[in-house]
């Protein structure tokens, strides 16, 4: 009992441990935390010494949690979440909202919608720090389900029953080609013509890809019938690939609103109709919302409705 009582865990070390565990990389954790890699390594070593067990199995290629590390990770997540909520609730007694919100967003809202909104949110609540993780819709969904993200903003409506899904902004997915492409002057093509052109697609799990596949399936078509030139992991990669090639790509219309993109890319639509979708906010129904999350979610809903 006396030995157990001597162990006093440092919350900052637990936060570093949590980030390393979730990113499965000391270098990526150091980048995310704005620390040097030796500093992260030193904190993890000190934590392992303090708890008396090895927390990670490390090789040159990957970092994985040991059984003891998995146990500590489960408790560390809960402890850090409670600590953050305590600070946020105490801040309300001081007459202001303060705290940290870690959330995720898929590529389109993360790059083209949320940055300006986050700036407005910061002006209203300067004591709140937001940490936005950007990834494919599938990756963000997994982060919310795992409890690593308090909130997610994605481009495909999930089917999981233990999620609260809040509709936000509407969007349209359009085809893009280089200005030299034969379709650039036409502006409108048939869906059947898509199979005759080399195509650049987003990776599986992307909301943009999911809505494109749904549109095609409703018209008895599949990406398997396409000539796929490349599969890439971001909207910017699709744009750059298409601009430098004779391929066709599909991206959100929000991603080509700037003047530079409009000069190096041409928008093409389909005779069969527009490819539309909606972005959604997702939260776990069984997770107690922090004051910051409640406020931020209300802010997002107001931005979507013009309130």
PDB file of C-alpha atoms in Angstrom:
ATOM      1  CA  UNK A   1       0.000   0.000   0.000  1.00  0.00           C
ATOM      2  CA  UNK A   2       2.825   2.399   0.892  1.00  0.00           C
ATOM      3  CA  UNK A   3       4.522   1.824  -2.492  1.00  0.00           C
ATOM      4  CA  UNK A   4       1.274   2.414  -4.339  1.00  0.00           C
ATOM      5  CA  UNK A   5       0.685   5.698  -2.523  1.00  0.00           C
ATOM      6  CA  UNK A   6       4.116   6.959  -3.583  1.00  0.00           C
ATOM      7  CA  UNK A   7       3.118   6.901  -7.260  1.00  0.00           C
ATOM      8  CA  UNK A   8       1.941  10.332  -8.335  1.00  0.00           C
ATOM      9  CA  UNK A   9       1.185  10.544 -12.035  1.00  0.00           C
ATOM     10  CA  UNK A  10       1.880  13.731 -13.950  1.00  0.00           C
ATOM     11  CA  UNK A  11      -1.045  14.843 -16.111  1.00  0.00           C
ATOM     12  CA  UNK A  12       1.241  16.300 -18.770  1.00  0.00           C
ATOM     13  CA  UNK A  13       3.089  12.999 -19.069  1.00  0.00           C
ATOM     14  CA  UNK A  14      -0.242  11.208 -19.355  1.00  0.00           C
ATOM     15  CA  UNK A  15      -1.263  13.587 -22.153  1.00  0.00           C
ATOM     16  CA  UNK A  16       1.985  12.885 -24.016  1.00  0.00           C
ATOM     17  CA  UNK A  17       1.455   9.151 -23.474  1.00  0.00           C
ATOM     18  CA  UNK A  18      -2.109   9.421 -24.827  1.00  0.00           C
ATOM     19  CA  UNK A  19      -0.999  11.212 -27.995  1.00  0.00           C
ATOM     20  CA  UNK A  20       1.813   8.712 -28.664  1.00  0.00           C
ATOM     21  CA  UNK A  21      -0.634   5.847 -28.146  1.00  0.00           C
ATOM     22  CA  UNK A  22      -3.187   7.311 -30.544  1.00  0.00           C
ATOM     23  CA  UNK A  23      -0.733   8.364 -33.255  1.00  0.00           C
ATOM     24  CA  UNK A  24       1.422   5.237 -32.774  1.00  0.00           C
ATOM     25  CA  UNK A  25       4.499   7.314 -33.398  1.00  0.00           C
ATOM     26  CA  UNK A  26       6.902   9.282 -31.225  1.00  0.00           C
ATOM     27  CA  UNK A  27       7.816  11.631 -34.078  1.00  0.00           C
ATOM     28  CA  UNK A  28       4.200  12.360 -35.034  1.00  0.00           C
ATOM     29  CA  UNK A  29       3.299  12.894 -31.371  1.00  0.00           C
ATOM     30  CA  UNK A  30       6.192  15.328 -30.995  1.00  0.00           C
ATOM     31  CA  UNK A  31       4.930  17.260 -34.029  1.00  0.00           C
ATOM     32  CA  UNK A  32       1.356  17.324 -32.728  1.00  0.00           C
ATOM     33  CA  UNK A  33       2.469  18.520 -29.282  1.00  0.00           C
ATOM     34  CA  UNK A  34       5.039  21.029 -30.581  1.00  0.00           C
ATOM     35  CA  UNK A  35       7.820  19.206 -28.752  1.00  0.00           C
ATOM     36  CA  UNK A  36      11.088  17.651 -29.853  1.00  0.00           C
ATOM     37  CA  UNK A  37      11.164  13.883 -30.250  1.00  0.00           C
ATOM     38  CA  UNK A  38      13.834  13.458 -27.524  1.00  0.00           C
ATOM     39  CA  UNK A  39      11.563  15.381 -25.130  1.00  0.00           C
ATOM     40  CA  UNK A  40       8.637  13.045 -25.863  1.00  0.00           C
ATOM     41  CA  UNK A  41      10.890  10.006 -25.440  1.00  0.00           C
ATOM     42  CA  UNK A  42      12.197  11.364 -22.149  1.00  0.00           C
ATOM     43  CA  UNK A  43       8.680  11.909 -20.764  1.00  0.00           C
ATOM     44  CA  UNK A  44       7.567   8.407 -21.758  1.00  0.00           C
ATOM     45  CA  UNK A  45      10.667   6.882 -20.183  1.00  0.00           C
ATOM     46  CA  UNK A  46      10.009   8.824 -16.975  1.00  0.00           C
ATOM     47  CA  UNK A  47       6.384   7.655 -16.960  1.00  0.00           C
ATOM     48  CA  UNK A  48       7.409   4.019 -17.498  1.00  0.00           C
ATOM     49  CA  UNK A  49       9.872   4.326 -14.626  1.00  0.00           C
ATOM     50  CA  UNK A  50       7.213   5.893 -12.413  1.00  0.00           C
ATOM     51  CA  UNK A  51       4.578   3.197 -13.007  1.00  0.00           C
ATOM     52  CA  UNK A  52       7.155   0.403 -13.089  1.00  0.00           C
ATOM     53  CA  UNK A  53       6.026  -1.243 -16.345  1.00  0.00           C
ATOM     54  CA  UNK A  54       6.838  -1.048 -20.036  1.00  0.00           C
ATOM     55  CA  UNK A  55       4.126   0.865 -21.901  1.00  0.00           C
ATOM     56  CA  UNK A  56       5.193   0.531 -25.548  1.00  0.00           C
ATOM     57  CA  UNK A  57       6.778  -2.067 -27.761  1.00  0.00           C
ATOM     58  CA  UNK A  58       8.996  -0.113 -30.122  1.00  0.00           C
ATOM     59  CA  UNK A  59      10.526  -1.229 -33.414  1.00  0.00           C
ATOM     60  CA  UNK A  60      12.016   0.735 -36.279  1.00  0.00           C
ATOM     61  CA  UNK A  61       8.672   0.548 -38.082  1.00  0.00           C
ATOM     62  CA  UNK A  62       5.941   0.883 -35.477  1.00  0.00           C
ATOM     63  CA  UNK A  63       4.963   1.665 -31.913  1.00  0.00           C
ATOM     64  CA  UNK A  64       2.347  -0.480 -30.182  1.00  0.00           C
ATOM     65  CA  UNK A  65       0.918  -0.536 -26.668  1.00  0.00           C
ATOM     66  CA  UNK A  66       1.855  -3.347 -24.332  1.00  0.00           C
ATOM     67  CA  UNK A  67      -0.970  -4.975 -22.321  1.00  0.00           C
ATOM     68  CA  UNK A  68       0.011  -2.705 -19.424  1.00  0.00           C
ATOM     69  CA  UNK A  69       0.036   0.266 -21.802  1.00  0.00           C
ATOM     70  CA  UNK A  70      -3.485  -0.550 -22.999  1.00  0.00           C
ATOM     71  CA  UNK A  71      -4.674  -0.588 -19.395  1.00  0.00           C
ATOM     72  CA  UNK A  72      -3.055   2.768 -18.636  1.00  0.00           C
ATOM     73  CA  UNK A  73      -4.365   4.250 -21.897  1.00  0.00           C
ATOM     74  CA  UNK A  74      -7.951   3.349 -21.036  1.00  0.00           C
ATOM     75  CA  UNK A  75      -7.715   5.015 -17.634  1.00  0.00           C
ATOM     76  CA  UNK A  76      -5.628   7.946 -18.881  1.00  0.00           C
ATOM     77  CA  UNK A  77      -8.286   8.868 -21.462  1.00  0.00           C
ATOM     78  CA  UNK A  78     -10.984   8.900 -18.810  1.00  0.00           C
ATOM     79  CA  UNK A  79      -8.829  10.833 -16.340  1.00  0.00           C
ATOM     80  CA  UNK A  80      -7.766  13.475 -18.865  1.00  0.00           C
ATOM     81  CA  UNK A  81     -11.349  13.884 -20.062  1.00  0.00           C
ATOM     82  CA  UNK A  82     -12.599  14.406 -16.498  1.00  0.00           C
ATOM     83  CA  UNK A  83      -9.770  16.832 -15.803  1.00  0.00           C
ATOM     84  CA  UNK A  84     -10.610  18.892 -18.902  1.00  0.00           C
ATOM     85  CA  UNK A  85     -14.309  18.969 -18.064  1.00  0.00           C
ATOM     86  CA  UNK A  86     -13.543  20.048 -14.501  1.00  0.00           C
ATOM     87  CA  UNK A  87     -11.462  22.988 -15.769  1.00  0.00           C
ATOM     88  CA  UNK A  88     -14.167  23.999 -18.230  1.00  0.00           C
ATOM     89  CA  UNK A  89     -16.915  23.911 -15.610  1.00  0.00           C
ATOM     90  CA  UNK A  90     -14.800  25.877 -13.139  1.00  0.00           C
ATOM     91  CA  UNK A  91     -14.154  28.488 -15.814  1.00  0.00           C
ATOM     92  CA  UNK A  92     -17.902  29.152 -16.015  1.00  0.00           C
ATOM     93  CA  UNK A  93     -17.845  30.314 -12.400  1.00  0.00           C
ATOM     94  CA  UNK A  94     -15.258  32.917 -13.396  1.00  0.00           C
ATOM     95  CA  UNK A  95     -17.674  34.344 -15.932  1.00  0.00           C
ATOM     96  CA  UNK A  96     -16.183  32.923 -19.115  1.00  0.00           C
ATOM     97  CA  UNK A  97     -15.798  29.788 -21.202  1.00  0.00           C
ATOM     98  CA  UNK A  98     -12.340  28.241 -21.229  1.00  0.00           C
ATOM     99  CA  UNK A  99     -10.810  24.907 -22.055  1.00  0.00           C
ATOM    100  CA  UNK A 100      -9.698  22.722 -24.937  1.00  0.00           C
ATOM    101  CA  UNK A 101     -11.774  20.969 -27.583  1.00  0.00           C
ATOM    102  CA  UNK A 102     -10.203  18.152 -29.597  1.00  0.00           C
ATOM    103  CA  UNK A 103     -12.339  17.358 -32.613  1.00  0.00           C
ATOM    104  CA  UNK A 104     -11.993  15.960 -36.101  1.00  0.00           C
ATOM    105  CA  UNK A 105     -13.116  17.037 -39.546  1.00  0.00           C
ATOM    106  CA  UNK A 106     -13.030  15.420 -42.945  1.00  0.00           C
ATOM    107  CA  UNK A 107     -11.038  17.097 -45.695  1.00  0.00           C
ATOM    108  CA  UNK A 108     -13.575  19.502 -47.182  1.00  0.00           C
ATOM    109  CA  UNK A 109     -14.968  21.045 -43.983  1.00  0.00           C
ATOM    110  CA  UNK A 110     -11.541  20.831 -42.337  1.00  0.00           C
ATOM    111  CA  UNK A 111      -9.770  22.745 -45.092  1.00  0.00           C
ATOM    112  CA  UNK A 112     -12.413  24.943 -46.694  1.00  0.00           C
ATOM    113  CA  UNK A 113     -15.253  25.622 -44.207  1.00  0.00           C
ATOM    114  CA  UNK A 114     -14.080  25.364 -40.612  1.00  0.00           C
ATOM    115  CA  UNK A 115     -10.899  27.522 -40.550  1.00  0.00           C
ATOM    116  CA  UNK A 116     -12.865  30.765 -40.974  1.00  0.00           C
ATOM    117  CA  UNK A 117     -15.505  29.573 -38.501  1.00  0.00           C
ATOM    118  CA  UNK A 118     -12.821  28.671 -35.959  1.00  0.00           C
ATOM    119  CA  UNK A 119     -11.429  32.187 -36.255  1.00  0.00           C
ATOM    120  CA  UNK A 120     -14.881  33.602 -35.468  1.00  0.00           C
ATOM    121  CA  UNK A 121     -15.321  31.179 -32.591  1.00  0.00           C
ATOM    122  CA  UNK A 122     -11.951  32.226 -31.157  1.00  0.00           C
ATOM    123  CA  UNK A 123     -12.952  35.880 -31.295  1.00  0.00           C
ATOM    124  CA  UNK A 124     -16.051  35.069 -29.244  1.00  0.00           C
ATOM    125  CA  UNK A 125     -14.306  32.700 -26.833  1.00  0.00           C
ATOM    126  CA  UNK A 126     -10.603  33.639 -26.722  1.00  0.00           C
ATOM    127  CA  UNK A 127      -9.913  31.370 -23.725  1.00  0.00           C
ATOM    128  CA  UNK A 128     -10.950  28.247 -25.671  1.00  0.00           C
ATOM    129  CA  UNK A 129      -8.321  26.324 -27.605  1.00  0.00           C
ATOM    130  CA  UNK A 130      -9.549  24.172 -30.486  1.00  0.00           C
ATOM    131  CA  UNK A 131      -7.480  21.279 -31.836  1.00  0.00           C
ATOM    132  CA  UNK A 132      -8.768  20.092 -35.198  1.00  0.00           C
ATOM    133  CA  UNK A 133      -7.614  16.765 -36.645  1.00  0.00           C
ATOM    134  CA  UNK A 134      -8.199  16.444 -40.402  1.00  0.00           C
ATOM    135  CA  UNK A 135      -8.668  13.083 -42.127  1.00  0.00           C
ATOM    136  CA  UNK A 136     -11.045  11.053 -44.242  1.00  0.00           C
ATOM    137  CA  UNK A 137     -14.629  10.720 -43.019  1.00  0.00           C
ATOM    138  CA  UNK A 138     -14.001   7.097 -42.043  1.00  0.00           C
ATOM    139  CA  UNK A 139     -10.976   8.013 -39.961  1.00  0.00           C
ATOM    140  CA  UNK A 140     -12.826  10.820 -38.167  1.00  0.00           C
ATOM    141  CA  UNK A 141     -15.771   8.484 -37.493  1.00  0.00           C
ATOM    142  CA  UNK A 142     -13.397   5.944 -35.951  1.00  0.00           C
ATOM    143  CA  UNK A 143     -11.864   8.656 -33.764  1.00  0.00           C
ATOM    144  CA  UNK A 144     -15.264   9.694 -32.409  1.00  0.00           C
ATOM    145  CA  UNK A 145     -16.327   6.081 -31.796  1.00  0.00           C
ATOM    146  CA  UNK A 146     -13.053   5.395 -29.969  1.00  0.00           C
ATOM    147  CA  UNK A 147     -13.546   8.439 -27.737  1.00  0.00           C
ATOM    148  CA  UNK A 148     -10.373  10.103 -29.062  1.00  0.00           C
ATOM    149  CA  UNK A 149     -12.378  12.997 -30.539  1.00  0.00           C
ATOM    150  CA  UNK A 150     -15.174  14.819 -28.727  1.00  0.00           C
ATOM    151  CA  UNK A 151     -16.887  15.711 -31.959  1.00  0.00           C
ATOM    152  CA  UNK A 152     -16.576  15.019 -35.670  1.00  0.00           C
ATOM    153  CA  UNK A 153     -17.620  16.812 -38.852  1.00  0.00           C
ATOM    154  CA  UNK A 154     -17.886  14.468 -41.825  1.00  0.00           C
ATOM    155  CA  UNK A 155     -19.316  14.279 -45.337  1.00  0.00           C
ATOM    156  CA  UNK A 156     -21.265  11.023 -45.121  1.00  0.00           C
ATOM    157  CA  UNK A 157     -24.118  10.179 -42.753  1.00  0.00           C
ATOM    158  CA  UNK A 158     -23.014   7.322 -40.464  1.00  0.00           C
ATOM    159  CA  UNK A 159     -25.279   4.388 -39.620  1.00  0.00           C
ATOM    160  CA  UNK A 160     -24.076   3.699 -36.066  1.00  0.00           C
ATOM    161  CA  UNK A 161     -27.008   3.886 -33.622  1.00  0.00           C
ATOM    162  CA  UNK A 162     -25.047   5.256 -30.645  1.00  0.00           C
ATOM    163  CA  UNK A 163     -24.187   8.478 -32.469  1.00  0.00           C
ATOM    164  CA  UNK A 164     -26.086  11.729 -32.460  1.00  0.00           C
ATOM    165  CA  UNK A 165     -26.009  13.103 -36.018  1.00  0.00           C
ATOM    166  CA  UNK A 166     -26.618  16.814 -36.620  1.00  0.00           C
ATOM    167  CA  UNK A 167     -27.060  18.056 -40.221  1.00  0.00           C
ATOM    168  CA  UNK A 168     -24.931  21.092 -41.060  1.00  0.00           C
ATOM    169  CA  UNK A 169     -24.021  22.496 -44.496  1.00  0.00           C
ATOM    170  CA  UNK A 170     -25.049  21.398 -47.984  1.00  0.00           C
ATOM    171  CA  UNK A 171     -22.426  20.635 -50.609  1.00  0.00           C
ATOM    172  CA  UNK A 172     -22.081  19.622 -54.257  1.00  0.00           C
ATOM    173  CA  UNK A 173     -19.476  17.312 -55.765  1.00  0.00           C
ATOM    174  CA  UNK A 174     -18.460  18.323 -59.289  1.00  0.00           C
ATOM    175  CA  UNK A 175     -16.193  16.893 -61.950  1.00  0.00           C
ATOM    176  CA  UNK A 176     -12.980  18.754 -62.763  1.00  0.00           C
ATOM    177  CA  UNK A 177     -10.662  18.653 -65.762  1.00  0.00           C
ATOM    178  CA  UNK A 178      -7.687  20.674 -66.981  1.00  0.00           C
ATOM    179  CA  UNK A 179      -8.571  23.638 -69.277  1.00  0.00           C
ATOM    180  CA  UNK A 180      -6.991  21.743 -72.188  1.00  0.00           C
ATOM    181  CA  UNK A 181      -9.277  18.746 -71.724  1.00  0.00           C
ATOM    182  CA  UNK A 182     -11.943  18.229 -74.405  1.00  0.00           C
ATOM    183  CA  UNK A 183     -14.679  18.414 -71.741  1.00  0.00           C
ATOM    184  CA  UNK A 184     -13.603  21.853 -70.516  1.00  0.00           C
ATOM    185  CA  UNK A 185     -15.562  23.669 -73.235  1.00  0.00           C
ATOM    186  CA  UNK A 186     -18.538  21.325 -73.112  1.00  0.00           C
ATOM    187  CA  UNK A 187     -19.301  21.875 -69.431  1.00  0.00           C
ATOM    188  CA  UNK A 188     -21.868  19.051 -69.324  1.00  0.00           C
ATOM    189  CA  UNK A 189     -21.390  15.330 -70.075  1.00  0.00           C
ATOM    190  CA  UNK A 190     -23.374  12.139 -69.588  1.00  0.00           C
ATOM    191  CA  UNK A 191     -22.638   9.745 -66.767  1.00  0.00           C
ATOM    192  CA  UNK A 192     -21.883   6.961 -69.264  1.00  0.00           C
ATOM    193  CA  UNK A 193     -19.025   9.024 -70.709  1.00  0.00           C
ATOM    194  CA  UNK A 194     -17.204   8.841 -67.385  1.00  0.00           C
ATOM    195  CA  UNK A 195     -16.156   5.252 -68.083  1.00  0.00           C
ATOM    196  CA  UNK A 196     -14.282   6.406 -71.193  1.00  0.00           C
ATOM    197  CA  UNK A 197     -11.904   8.749 -69.362  1.00  0.00           C
ATOM    198  CA  UNK A 198      -8.988   8.111 -66.973  1.00  0.00           C
ATOM    199  CA  UNK A 199     -10.233   8.986 -63.491  1.00  0.00           C
ATOM    200  CA  UNK A 200      -8.602  10.168 -60.251  1.00  0.00           C
ATOM    201  CA  UNK A 201     -10.473   9.141 -57.094  1.00  0.00           C
ATOM    202  CA  UNK A 202     -10.189   9.732 -53.371  1.00  0.00           C
ATOM    203  CA  UNK A 203      -9.315   6.877 -51.048  1.00  0.00           C
ATOM    204  CA  UNK A 204     -11.901   4.486 -49.607  1.00  0.00           C
ATOM    205  CA  UNK A 205     -13.501   6.000 -46.502  1.00  0.00           C
ATOM    206  CA  UNK A 206     -13.594   9.456 -48.057  1.00  0.00           C
ATOM    207  CA  UNK A 207     -16.986  11.165 -47.942  1.00  0.00           C
ATOM    208  CA  UNK A 208     -16.452  12.570 -51.443  1.00  0.00           C
ATOM    209  CA  UNK A 209     -15.866   9.091 -52.813  1.00  0.00           C
ATOM    210  CA  UNK A 210     -18.839   7.679 -50.915  1.00  0.00           C
ATOM    211  CA  UNK A 211     -21.302  10.214 -52.341  1.00  0.00           C
ATOM    212  CA  UNK A 212     -19.891   9.718 -55.853  1.00  0.00           C
ATOM    213  CA  UNK A 213     -20.284   5.943 -55.576  1.00  0.00           C
ATOM    214  CA  UNK A 214     -23.841   6.352 -54.277  1.00  0.00           C
ATOM    215  CA  UNK A 215     -24.716   8.589 -57.234  1.00  0.00           C
ATOM    216  CA  UNK A 216     -23.251   6.057 -59.675  1.00  0.00           C
ATOM    217  CA  UNK A 217     -24.920   3.062 -58.028  1.00  0.00           C
ATOM    218  CA  UNK A 218     -28.315   4.734 -58.372  1.00  0.00           C
ATOM    219  CA  UNK A 219     -27.635   4.794 -62.123  1.00  0.00           C
ATOM    220  CA  UNK A 220     -26.407   1.199 -62.363  1.00  0.00           C
ATOM    221  CA  UNK A 221     -22.767   2.195 -62.593  1.00  0.00           C
ATOM    222  CA  UNK A 222     -19.762   1.408 -60.428  1.00  0.00           C
ATOM    223  CA  UNK A 223     -16.235   2.751 -60.059  1.00  0.00           C
ATOM    224  CA  UNK A 224     -15.089  -0.779 -60.935  1.00  0.00           C
ATOM    225  CA  UNK A 225     -16.090   0.010 -64.519  1.00  0.00           C
ATOM    226  CA  UNK A 226     -13.909   3.139 -64.551  1.00  0.00           C
ATOM    227  CA  UNK A 227     -10.352   3.448 -65.761  1.00  0.00           C
ATOM    228  CA  UNK A 228      -8.788   4.496 -62.450  1.00  0.00           C
ATOM    229  CA  UNK A 229      -5.532   6.322 -63.073  1.00  0.00           C
ATOM    230  CA  UNK A 230      -4.829   7.043 -59.424  1.00  0.00           C
ATOM    231  CA  UNK A 231      -6.280   6.881 -55.924  1.00  0.00           C
ATOM    232  CA  UNK A 232      -5.089   9.723 -53.686  1.00  0.00           C
ATOM    233  CA  UNK A 233      -5.574  10.731 -50.086  1.00  0.00           C
ATOM    234  CA  UNK A 234      -6.670  14.361 -50.277  1.00  0.00           C
ATOM    235  CA  UNK A 235      -8.710  16.817 -52.310  1.00  0.00           C
ATOM    236  CA  UNK A 236      -5.644  18.950 -53.010  1.00  0.00           C
ATOM    237  CA  UNK A 237      -3.907  15.892 -54.471  1.00  0.00           C
ATOM    238  CA  UNK A 238      -6.872  15.291 -56.794  1.00  0.00           C
ATOM    239  CA  UNK A 239      -6.768  18.919 -57.963  1.00  0.00           C
ATOM    240  CA  UNK A 240      -3.034  18.955 -58.637  1.00  0.00           C
ATOM    241  CA  UNK A 241      -3.144  15.572 -60.392  1.00  0.00           C
ATOM    242  CA  UNK A 242      -6.000  16.647 -62.686  1.00  0.00           C
ATOM    243  CA  UNK A 243      -4.424  20.038 -63.465  1.00  0.00           C
ATOM    244  CA  UNK A 244      -1.251  18.304 -64.646  1.00  0.00           C
ATOM    245  CA  UNK A 245      -2.914  15.510 -66.622  1.00  0.00           C
ATOM    246  CA  UNK A 246      -5.685  14.564 -69.006  1.00  0.00           C
ATOM    247  CA  UNK A 247      -7.660  12.861 -66.232  1.00  0.00           C
ATOM    248  CA  UNK A 248     -11.042  13.594 -64.693  1.00  0.00           C
ATOM    249  CA  UNK A 249     -11.514  14.063 -60.958  1.00  0.00           C
ATOM    250  CA  UNK A 250     -14.399  14.626 -58.544  1.00  0.00           C
ATOM    251  CA  UNK A 251     -14.169  17.193 -55.733  1.00  0.00           C
ATOM    252  CA  UNK A 252     -16.378  19.447 -53.656  1.00  0.00           C
ATOM    253  CA  UNK A 253     -17.315  22.669 -55.396  1.00  0.00           C
ATOM    254  CA  UNK A 254     -16.083  24.414 -52.228  1.00  0.00           C
ATOM    255  CA  UNK A 255     -12.553  23.235 -53.018  1.00  0.00           C
ATOM    256  CA  UNK A 256     -12.330  25.182 -56.274  1.00  0.00           C
ATOM    257  CA  UNK A 257     -13.824  28.516 -55.280  1.00  0.00           C
ATOM    258  CA  UNK A 258     -10.549  30.447 -55.280  1.00  0.00           C
ATOM    259  CA  UNK A 259      -9.496  32.332 -58.412  1.00  0.00           C
ATOM    260  CA  UNK A 260      -6.286  30.337 -58.912  1.00  0.00           C
ATOM    261  CA  UNK A 261      -8.142  27.029 -59.012  1.00  0.00           C
ATOM    262  CA  UNK A 262     -10.702  28.436 -61.416  1.00  0.00           C
ATOM    263  CA  UNK A 263      -7.889  29.365 -63.811  1.00  0.00           C
ATOM    264  CA  UNK A 264      -6.208  25.965 -63.800  1.00  0.00           C
ATOM    265  CA  UNK A 265      -9.301  23.752 -63.559  1.00  0.00           C
ATOM    266  CA  UNK A 266     -12.621  23.574 -65.391  1.00  0.00           C
ATOM    267  CA  UNK A 267     -15.848  22.401 -63.778  1.00  0.00           C
ATOM    268  CA  UNK A 268     -17.953  19.792 -65.539  1.00  0.00           C
ATOM    269  CA  UNK A 269     -21.417  18.655 -64.474  1.00  0.00           C
ATOM    270  CA  UNK A 270     -23.561  15.674 -65.414  1.00  0.00           C
ATOM    271  CA  UNK A 271     -26.698  15.655 -67.551  1.00  0.00           C
ATOM    272  CA  UNK A 272     -28.279  13.222 -65.092  1.00  0.00           C
ATOM    273  CA  UNK A 273     -28.264  15.721 -62.227  1.00  0.00           C
ATOM    274  CA  UNK A 274     -26.137  17.250 -59.492  1.00  0.00           C
ATOM    275  CA  UNK A 275     -24.137  15.151 -57.029  1.00  0.00           C
ATOM    276  CA  UNK A 276     -25.234  16.634 -53.709  1.00  0.00           C
ATOM    277  CA  UNK A 277     -24.604  15.804 -50.079  1.00  0.00           C
ATOM    278  CA  UNK A 278     -24.643  17.288 -46.615  1.00  0.00           C
ATOM    279  CA  UNK A 279     -21.993  17.598 -43.944  1.00  0.00           C
ATOM    280  CA  UNK A 280     -22.852  16.288 -40.485  1.00  0.00           C
ATOM    281  CA  UNK A 281     -21.600  16.757 -36.972  1.00  0.00           C
ATOM    282  CA  UNK A 282     -21.372  13.533 -34.970  1.00  0.00           C
ATOM    283  CA  UNK A 283     -21.030  12.939 -31.224  1.00  0.00           C
ATOM    284  CA  UNK A 284     -21.366   9.881 -29.013  1.00  0.00           C
ATOM    285  CA  UNK A 285     -24.756   9.753 -27.315  1.00  0.00           C
ATOM    286  CA  UNK A 286     -23.329   8.192 -24.140  1.00  0.00           C
ATOM    287  CA  UNK A 287     -20.536  10.738 -23.646  1.00  0.00           C
ATOM    288  CA  UNK A 288     -21.283  13.609 -21.299  1.00  0.00           C
ATOM    289  CA  UNK A 289     -20.738  16.824 -23.277  1.00  0.00           C
ATOM    290  CA  UNK A 290     -18.297  19.358 -21.915  1.00  0.00           C
ATOM    291  CA  UNK A 291     -19.345  23.025 -21.762  1.00  0.00           C
ATOM    292  CA  UNK A 292     -16.947  23.790 -24.608  1.00  0.00           C
ATOM    293  CA  UNK A 293     -18.363  21.024 -26.812  1.00  0.00           C
ATOM    294  CA  UNK A 294     -21.948  22.161 -26.151  1.00  0.00           C
ATOM    295  CA  UNK A 295     -21.051  25.737 -27.044  1.00  0.00           C
ATOM    296  CA  UNK A 296     -19.079  24.802 -30.147  1.00  0.00           C
ATOM    297  CA  UNK A 297     -21.800  22.499 -31.451  1.00  0.00           C
ATOM    298  CA  UNK A 298     -24.397  25.245 -30.973  1.00  0.00           C
ATOM    299  CA  UNK A 299     -22.056  27.605 -32.841  1.00  0.00           C
ATOM    300  CA  UNK A 300     -21.790  25.163 -35.772  1.00  0.00           C
ATOM    301  CA  UNK A 301     -25.559  24.712 -35.979  1.00  0.00           C
ATOM    302  CA  UNK A 302     -26.077  28.481 -35.988  1.00  0.00           C
ATOM    303  CA  UNK A 303     -23.517  28.883 -38.776  1.00  0.00           C
ATOM    304  CA  UNK A 304     -25.347  26.285 -40.875  1.00  0.00           C
ATOM    305  CA  UNK A 305     -28.769  27.894 -40.401  1.00  0.00           C
ATOM    306  CA  UNK A 306     -27.580  31.483 -40.655  1.00  0.00           C
ATOM    307  CA  UNK A 307     -28.511  32.131 -37.052  1.00  0.00           C
TER     308      UNK A 307
END
